Amino acid sequence: MAHRAILVAQGVAVGLVVLLFILLAWTLLTEEGGDLAAAAARGDRPQAPDFTLERLDEEGELRLSSLRGKVVVLNVWASWCIPCKEEAPFLEQVWQQNRDRDVVVVGLDAKDFRSDARRFMRRFGLTFPIVYDGPADAIGGYGVTGFPETFVIDRDGNVVKAFAGAVNTKEDRARLRAAIEQALSS
Amino acid sequence: MRLRAISLVVGALVACGAASASGPPNAADLEAELVCPVCETTLDQSTAPVAQRMKTFIRVRIAAGDTEQEIKDALVDEFGKGVLATPPRSGFGLLAWLLPLAAVLAGAIAVGLLIRSWSRRRAPPEDELPLDPQLDRLVDEELARFDT
């Protein structure tokens, strides 16, 4: 009887270890982050992970895939991020200059307080759609490692170019405009 | 005497718990129980800008009279459940509390079974067990007959 109980206990222990290995393997296999920017740099045009998030600029939610057919400039930012403050006026300019050309700038505020984000939007006069991802769940698939990061997404929802860090230099801004033109023409 | 000492200690602990539950939340305690979403250490260990902002938020809410749970709920609403250093004691988070207890219990049962198994193995074999007194007497009588 005791021998059988020991065998059962051993079986349960081995089963638990196998289960943990399966969980580990599943986590490693399904983790998408990190490679998206590298894939875009190679010219692979990976699919931009879809998300549905609460809007901060108005009531309701925004689903990224609802913007298919338009070029999306997705900018990941937070109000406490200093380079984001330097970059914000340029993004508003990109939005104003391209909004009639099927280009949408979407701000994605993450790891932030909603109230701080709204204050940031008012301070910099941001008028483009802005969504909120406090827990940063949606940006995991983008492999965002720091703020800000910007992704230019074509009409089919594929990432044409990714910019890690602020798009603040003259060269970076020219590269962003070129990526928008590339996405529009594809 | 020992019973009285134990009851005094338990009474003191209960009184402390009641006192801390009824008083305003302590900012330092909350900072040790909440995680910075950027650096993923507890707030008291973090100097990240968002952690500083969260610390300010906690102090403002304490001053406004919020309870510890209300402050935690407000931060979970902003940053998600990952902001809690310890998992919630309900729903899926309850598993994190129950699994270690279950593991300890399973370990105790396994150890108990092992000890029982070893003690059985060390028991004297059946042929070394003392004879039944009646049988013992009969054997002695038979042996005595050989001696005579």
Short mmCIF file of C-alpha atoms in Angstrom, two decimals:
data_model
loop_
_atom_site.label_atom_id
_atom_site.label_comp_id
_atom_site.label_asym_id
_atom_site.label_seq_id
_atom_site.Cartn_x
_atom_site.Cartn_y
_atom_site.Cartn_z
CA MET A 1 0.00 0.00 0.00
CA ALA A 2 2.77 2.41 1.03
CA HIS A 3 4.79 1.36 -2.01
CA ARG A 4 1.87 2.20 -4.28
CA ALA A 5 1.44 5.58 -2.60
CA ILE A 6 5.13 6.36 -3.13
CA LEU A 7 4.81 5.40 -6.79
CA VAL A 8 1.77 7.68 -7.12
CA ALA A 9 3.66 10.55 -5.41
CA GLN A 10 6.64 10.02 -7.72
CA GLY A 11 4.32 9.98 -10.73
CA VAL A 12 2.70 13.25 -9.62
CA ALA A 13 6.13 14.86 -9.08
CA VAL A 14 7.38 13.78 -12.51
CA GLY A 15 4.11 14.98 -14.06
CA LEU A 16 4.52 18.41 -12.43
CA VAL A 17 8.09 18.74 -13.71
CA VAL A 18 6.97 17.76 -17.25
CA LEU A 19 4.12 20.31 -17.01
CA LEU A 20 6.55 23.06 -15.99
CA PHE A 21 8.84 22.20 -18.93
CA ILE A 22 5.87 22.36 -21.32
CA LEU A 23 4.89 25.78 -19.88
CA LEU A 24 8.47 27.04 -20.27
CA ALA A 25 8.68 25.78 -23.87
CA TRP A 26 5.29 27.32 -24.71
CA THR A 27 6.34 30.68 -23.24
CA LEU A 28 9.60 30.67 -25.20
CA LEU A 29 7.91 29.66 -28.45
CA THR A 30 5.07 32.18 -28.23
CA GLU A 31 7.22 35.13 -27.17
CA GLU A 32 7.27 37.49 -30.14
CA GLY A 33 9.01 40.53 -28.70
CA GLY A 34 12.32 41.87 -29.85
CA ASP A 35 12.45 40.50 -33.37
CA LEU A 36 9.93 42.83 -34.99
CA ALA A 37 12.27 45.82 -35.36
CA ALA A 38 15.10 43.56 -36.56
CA ALA A 39 12.79 41.88 -39.09
CA ALA A 40 11.64 45.28 -40.37
CA ALA A 41 15.29 46.37 -40.69
CA ARG A 42 15.96 43.28 -42.86
CA GLY A 43 13.04 44.29 -45.08
CA ASP A 44 10.83 41.38 -44.01
CA ARG A 45 7.77 43.54 -43.28
CA PRO A 46 6.43 41.55 -40.31
CA GLN A 47 2.76 41.80 -39.39
CA ALA A 48 2.10 44.44 -36.73
CA PRO A 49 0.46 42.73 -33.72
CA ASP A 50 -3.15 43.85 -33.47
CA PHE A 51 -4.59 45.47 -30.35
CA THR A 52 -7.78 47.03 -29.10
CA LEU A 53 -7.16 49.75 -26.52
CA GLU A 54 -9.01 52.47 -24.65
CA ARG A 55 -8.70 55.90 -26.25
CA LEU A 56 -7.45 58.89 -24.31
CA ASP A 57 -8.31 61.56 -26.89
CA GLU A 58 -12.00 60.64 -26.92
CA GLU A 59 -14.45 58.05 -25.60
CA GLY A 60 -14.29 54.44 -26.76
CA GLU A 61 -11.63 52.10 -28.05
CA LEU A 62 -9.40 51.88 -31.09
CA ARG A 63 -8.54 48.66 -32.87
CA LEU A 64 -5.34 48.85 -34.88
CA SER A 65 -6.67 46.53 -37.62
CA SER A 66 -9.59 48.93 -38.16
CA LEU A 67 -7.05 51.26 -39.78
CA ARG A 68 -6.21 48.79 -42.56
CA GLY A 69 -6.01 50.62 -45.86
CA LYS A 70 -4.20 53.52 -44.20
CA VAL A 71 -0.58 54.02 -43.28
CA VAL A 72 -0.15 54.09 -39.50
CA VAL A 73 2.67 55.80 -37.64
CA LEU A 74 2.49 54.11 -34.25
CA ASN A 75 4.39 55.96 -31.56
CA VAL A 76 4.89 54.33 -28.14
CA TRP A 77 5.43 56.92 -25.42
CA ALA A 78 4.91 57.84 -21.76
CA SER A 79 4.52 61.21 -20.07
CA TRP A 80 7.53 60.63 -17.79
CA CYS A 81 9.81 59.95 -20.78
CA ILE A 82 11.96 63.02 -21.53
CA PRO A 83 12.81 62.21 -25.21
CA CYS A 84 9.05 61.73 -25.78
CA LYS A 85 8.53 65.38 -24.87
CA GLU A 86 11.10 66.48 -27.43
CA GLU A 87 9.55 64.27 -30.09
CA ALA A 88 5.85 65.09 -29.52
CA PRO A 89 5.68 68.37 -31.53
CA PHE A 90 7.26 66.65 -34.55
CA LEU A 91 4.69 63.84 -34.45
CA GLU A 92 1.86 66.40 -34.35
CA GLN A 93 3.46 68.05 -37.37
CA VAL A 94 3.62 64.69 -39.23
CA TRP A 95 -0.07 64.15 -38.42
CA GLN A 96 -1.12 67.61 -39.60
CA GLN A 97 0.89 67.33 -42.81
CA ASN A 98 -0.25 63.82 -43.75
CA ARG A 99 -3.74 63.30 -42.31
CA ASP A 100 -5.34 63.98 -45.72
CA ARG A 101 -3.09 61.40 -47.38
CA ASP A 102 -4.42 58.28 -45.66
CA VAL A 103 -1.80 58.52 -42.93
CA VAL A 104 -2.81 58.18 -39.26
CA VAL A 105 -0.47 58.91 -36.38
CA VAL A 106 -1.47 56.79 -33.37
CA GLY A 107 0.06 57.48 -29.99
CA LEU A 108 0.24 54.55 -27.58
CA ASP A 109 0.77 55.69 -24.00
CA ALA A 110 2.10 52.86 -21.81
CA LYS A 111 3.23 52.38 -18.18
CA ASP A 112 1.73 55.71 -17.29
CA PHE A 113 -1.12 57.37 -15.41
CA ARG A 114 -4.07 58.34 -17.62
CA SER A 115 -4.21 61.79 -16.00
CA ASP A 116 -0.50 62.40 -16.70
CA ALA A 117 -0.96 61.27 -20.31
CA ARG A 118 -3.90 63.65 -20.82
CA ARG A 119 -1.90 66.50 -19.30
CA PHE A 120 0.95 65.68 -21.72
CA MET A 121 -1.49 65.70 -24.66
CA ARG A 122 -2.83 69.12 -23.66
CA ARG A 123 0.64 70.54 -23.05
CA PHE A 124 1.89 69.55 -26.51
CA GLY A 125 -1.41 70.11 -28.29
CA LEU A 126 -1.60 66.57 -29.62
CA THR A 127 -4.67 66.02 -31.78
CA PHE A 128 -3.98 62.57 -33.27
CA PRO A 129 -5.62 59.41 -31.82
CA ILE A 130 -4.02 58.26 -28.59
CA VAL A 131 -4.64 54.93 -26.91
CA TYR A 132 -3.80 53.82 -23.38
CA ASP A 133 -1.93 50.64 -22.40
CA GLY A 134 -1.08 51.12 -18.72
CA PRO A 135 0.00 47.49 -18.12
CA ALA A 136 1.94 47.50 -21.44
CA ASP A 137 0.24 44.27 -22.53
CA ALA A 138 -0.25 45.31 -26.15
CA ILE A 139 3.31 46.44 -26.79
CA GLY A 140 4.84 43.09 -25.77
CA GLY A 141 4.45 41.78 -29.30
CA TYR A 142 6.32 44.79 -30.69
CA GLY A 143 9.40 44.04 -28.62
CA VAL A 144 9.51 47.57 -27.24
CA THR A 145 12.56 47.87 -25.00
CA GLY A 146 12.42 51.57 -24.19
CA PHE A 147 10.44 54.73 -24.80
CA PRO A 148 9.81 56.18 -27.28
CA GLU A 149 9.67 53.77 -30.21
CA THR A 150 7.94 54.40 -33.52
CA PHE A 151 6.66 51.92 -36.09
CA VAL A 152 5.59 52.80 -39.63
CA ILE A 153 2.91 50.32 -40.69
CA ASP A 154 1.73 49.97 -44.30
CA ARG A 155 -1.85 49.69 -45.58
CA ASP A 156 -1.82 45.89 -45.11
CA GLY A 157 -0.79 46.10 -41.46
CA ASN A 158 2.89 45.23 -42.00
CA VAL A 159 5.76 47.03 -40.29
CA VAL A 160 7.84 48.89 -42.87
CA LYS A 161 10.28 50.53 -40.47
CA ALA A 162 10.88 50.73 -36.73
CA PHE A 163 12.64 53.54 -34.88
CA ALA A 164 14.03 52.77 -31.42
CA GLY A 165 14.42 56.01 -29.48
CA ALA A 166 13.20 59.49 -30.31
CA VAL A 167 12.93 60.61 -33.92
CA ASN A 168 14.60 63.91 -33.16
CA THR A 169 17.57 64.38 -35.46
CA LYS A 170 17.22 65.80 -38.96
CA GLU A 171 18.36 62.47 -40.40
CA ASP A 172 15.88 60.43 -38.34
CA ARG A 173 13.02 62.73 -39.33
CA ALA A 174 13.96 62.39 -43.00
CA ARG A 175 14.05 58.59 -42.58
CA LEU A 176 10.60 58.63 -40.97
CA ARG A 177 9.15 60.70 -43.82
CA ALA A 178 10.80 58.37 -46.33
CA ALA A 179 9.30 55.34 -44.53
CA ILE A 180 5.83 56.96 -44.73
CA GLU A 181 6.26 57.53 -48.48
CA GLN A 182 7.46 53.93 -48.87
CA ALA A 183 4.44 52.64 -46.98
CA LEU A 184 2.08 54.82 -49.03
CA SER A 185 3.52 53.61 -52.31
CA SER A 186 3.46 49.91 -51.44
CA MET B 1 2.54 29.47 32.72
CA ARG B 2 3.56 28.62 29.16
CA LEU B 3 -0.10 28.77 28.06
CA ARG B 4 -0.43 32.23 29.57
CA ALA B 5 2.70 33.46 27.74
CA ILE B 6 1.41 32.11 24.42
CA SER B 7 -1.99 33.73 24.93
CA LEU B 8 -0.28 37.05 25.77
CA VAL B 9 1.82 36.92 22.57
CA VAL B 10 -1.23 35.99 20.45
CA GLY B 11 -3.24 38.76 22.09
CA ALA B 12 -0.50 41.30 21.39
CA LEU B 13 -0.27 40.22 17.75
CA VAL B 14 -4.03 40.47 17.29
CA ALA B 15 -4.01 43.92 18.92
CA CYS B 16 -1.18 45.07 16.61
CA GLY B 17 -3.06 43.75 13.58
CA ALA B 18 -6.24 45.48 14.62
CA ALA B 19 -4.38 48.72 15.27
CA SER B 20 -2.65 48.67 11.87
CA ALA B 21 -5.90 47.77 10.10
CA SER B 22 -7.77 50.66 11.66
CA GLY B 23 -5.08 53.33 11.17
CA PRO B 24 -4.19 55.12 7.92
CA PRO B 25 -2.09 53.13 5.46
CA ASN B 26 1.66 53.45 5.71
CA ALA B 27 3.38 54.76 2.56
CA ALA B 28 6.56 52.75 3.19
CA ASP B 29 4.56 49.52 3.55
CA LEU B 30 2.67 50.20 0.33
CA GLU B 31 5.89 51.00 -1.53
CA ALA B 32 7.22 47.60 -0.49
CA GLU B 33 4.08 45.88 -1.78
CA LEU B 34 3.89 47.56 -5.18
CA VAL B 35 6.08 47.10 -8.22
CA CYS B 36 7.50 49.73 -10.57
CA PRO B 37 6.22 48.82 -14.05
CA VAL B 38 9.44 49.96 -15.72
CA CYS B 39 12.21 48.41 -13.63
CA GLU B 40 10.02 45.69 -12.06
CA THR B 41 11.43 46.09 -8.56
CA THR B 42 9.33 47.24 -5.63
CA LEU B 43 8.73 50.99 -5.47
CA ASP B 44 10.92 51.40 -2.38
CA GLN B 45 13.86 50.02 -4.41
CA SER B 46 13.21 52.06 -7.53
CA THR B 47 14.29 55.53 -8.61
CA ALA B 48 12.61 55.35 -12.04
CA PRO B 49 10.54 58.45 -12.91
CA VAL B 50 7.29 56.45 -13.01
CA ALA B 51 8.09 54.97 -9.59
CA GLN B 52 8.62 58.47 -8.18
CA ARG B 53 5.27 59.47 -9.66
CA MET B 54 3.60 56.42 -8.09
CA LYS B 55 5.11 57.24 -4.70
CA THR B 56 3.68 60.75 -4.95
CA PHE B 57 0.31 59.28 -5.95
CA ILE B 58 0.35 57.01 -2.87
CA ARG B 59 1.10 59.91 -0.51
CA VAL B 60 -1.60 62.10 -2.07
CA ARG B 61 -4.17 59.31 -1.76
CA ILE B 62 -3.19 58.60 1.86
CA ALA B 63 -3.61 62.29 2.64
CA ALA B 64 -7.02 62.17 0.94
CA GLY B 65 -8.04 59.39 3.35
CA ASP B 66 -8.00 56.38 1.02
CA THR B 67 -7.54 52.91 2.45
CA GLU B 68 -4.66 50.64 1.48
CA GLN B 69 -6.99 48.55 -0.69
CA GLU B 70 -8.40 51.61 -2.45
CA ILE B 71 -4.89 52.81 -3.31
CA LYS B 72 -3.89 49.37 -4.59
CA ASP B 73 -7.09 49.10 -6.64
CA ALA B 74 -6.45 52.53 -8.19
CA LEU B 75 -2.91 51.54 -9.20
CA VAL B 76 -4.10 48.17 -10.58
CA ASP B 77 -6.66 50.10 -12.66
CA GLU B 78 -3.82 52.17 -14.15
CA PHE B 79 -1.00 49.62 -14.48
CA GLY B 80 -2.67 46.19 -14.26
CA LYS B 81 -2.30 43.40 -11.71
CA GLY B 82 1.45 43.18 -12.39
CA VAL B 83 1.86 46.21 -10.15
CA LEU B 84 1.12 44.05 -7.08
CA ALA B 85 4.24 42.49 -5.58
CA THR B 86 2.13 39.65 -4.17
CA PRO B 87 -0.61 37.95 -6.19
CA PRO B 88 -4.24 38.57 -5.15
CA ARG B 89 -5.84 36.07 -2.75
CA SER B 90 -8.69 35.38 -5.15
CA GLY B 91 -9.25 33.93 -8.60
CA PHE B 92 -6.18 32.66 -10.46
CA GLY B 93 -3.86 34.50 -8.05
CA LEU B 94 -5.11 32.24 -5.25
CA LEU B 95 -3.20 29.39 -6.90
CA ALA B 96 0.09 31.12 -6.11
CA TRP B 97 -0.84 31.01 -2.42
CA LEU B 98 -2.30 27.49 -2.40
CA LEU B 99 0.28 25.68 -4.52
CA PRO B 100 3.20 26.11 -2.05
CA LEU B 101 0.93 24.91 0.79
CA ALA B 102 -0.15 21.93 -1.32
CA ALA B 103 3.51 21.21 -2.11
CA VAL B 104 4.44 21.30 1.59
CA LEU B 105 1.51 19.03 2.41
CA ALA B 106 2.42 16.59 -0.37
CA GLY B 107 6.04 16.63 0.84
CA ALA B 108 4.95 15.89 4.41
CA ILE B 109 2.79 12.99 3.21
CA ALA B 110 5.66 11.63 1.09
CA VAL B 111 8.08 11.86 4.02
CA GLY B 112 5.54 10.15 6.29
CA LEU B 113 5.08 7.32 3.80
CA LEU B 114 8.83 6.93 3.41
CA ILE B 115 9.36 6.75 7.17
CA ARG B 116 6.58 4.19 7.44
CA SER B 117 8.08 2.16 4.63
CA TRP B 118 11.58 2.22 6.17
CA SER B 119 10.31 1.30 9.64
CA ARG B 120 8.52 -1.71 8.15
CA ARG B 121 11.65 -2.84 6.37
CA ARG B 122 13.59 -2.71 9.64
CA ALA B 123 11.01 -4.85 11.51
CA PRO B 124 12.39 -8.32 12.52
CA PRO B 125 11.64 -11.14 10.10
CA GLU B 126 8.75 -13.40 10.94
CA ASP B 127 10.99 -16.35 11.93
CA GLU B 128 12.57 -14.21 14.66
CA LEU B 129 9.28 -13.26 16.23
CA PRO B 130 8.67 -14.64 19.78
CA LEU B 131 6.81 -17.91 19.84
CA ASP B 132 3.33 -18.29 21.14
CA PRO B 133 3.71 -19.05 24.92
CA GLN B 134 1.72 -22.27 24.61
CA LEU B 135 3.79 -23.43 21.64
CA ASP B 136 6.94 -22.38 23.46
CA ARG B 137 5.94 -24.52 26.43
CA LEU B 138 5.24 -27.53 24.18
CA VAL B 139 8.64 -27.18 22.48
CA ASP B 140 10.32 -27.00 25.90
CA GLU B 141 8.49 -30.14 27.03
CA GLU B 142 9.53 -32.04 23.88
CA LEU B 143 13.14 -30.92 24.24
CA ALA B 144 13.07 -31.95 27.92
CA ARG B 145 12.04 -35.45 26.87
CA PHE B 146 15.16 -35.71 24.70
CA ASP B 147 17.31 -34.60 27.67
CA THR B 148 16.04 -37.36 29.91
#
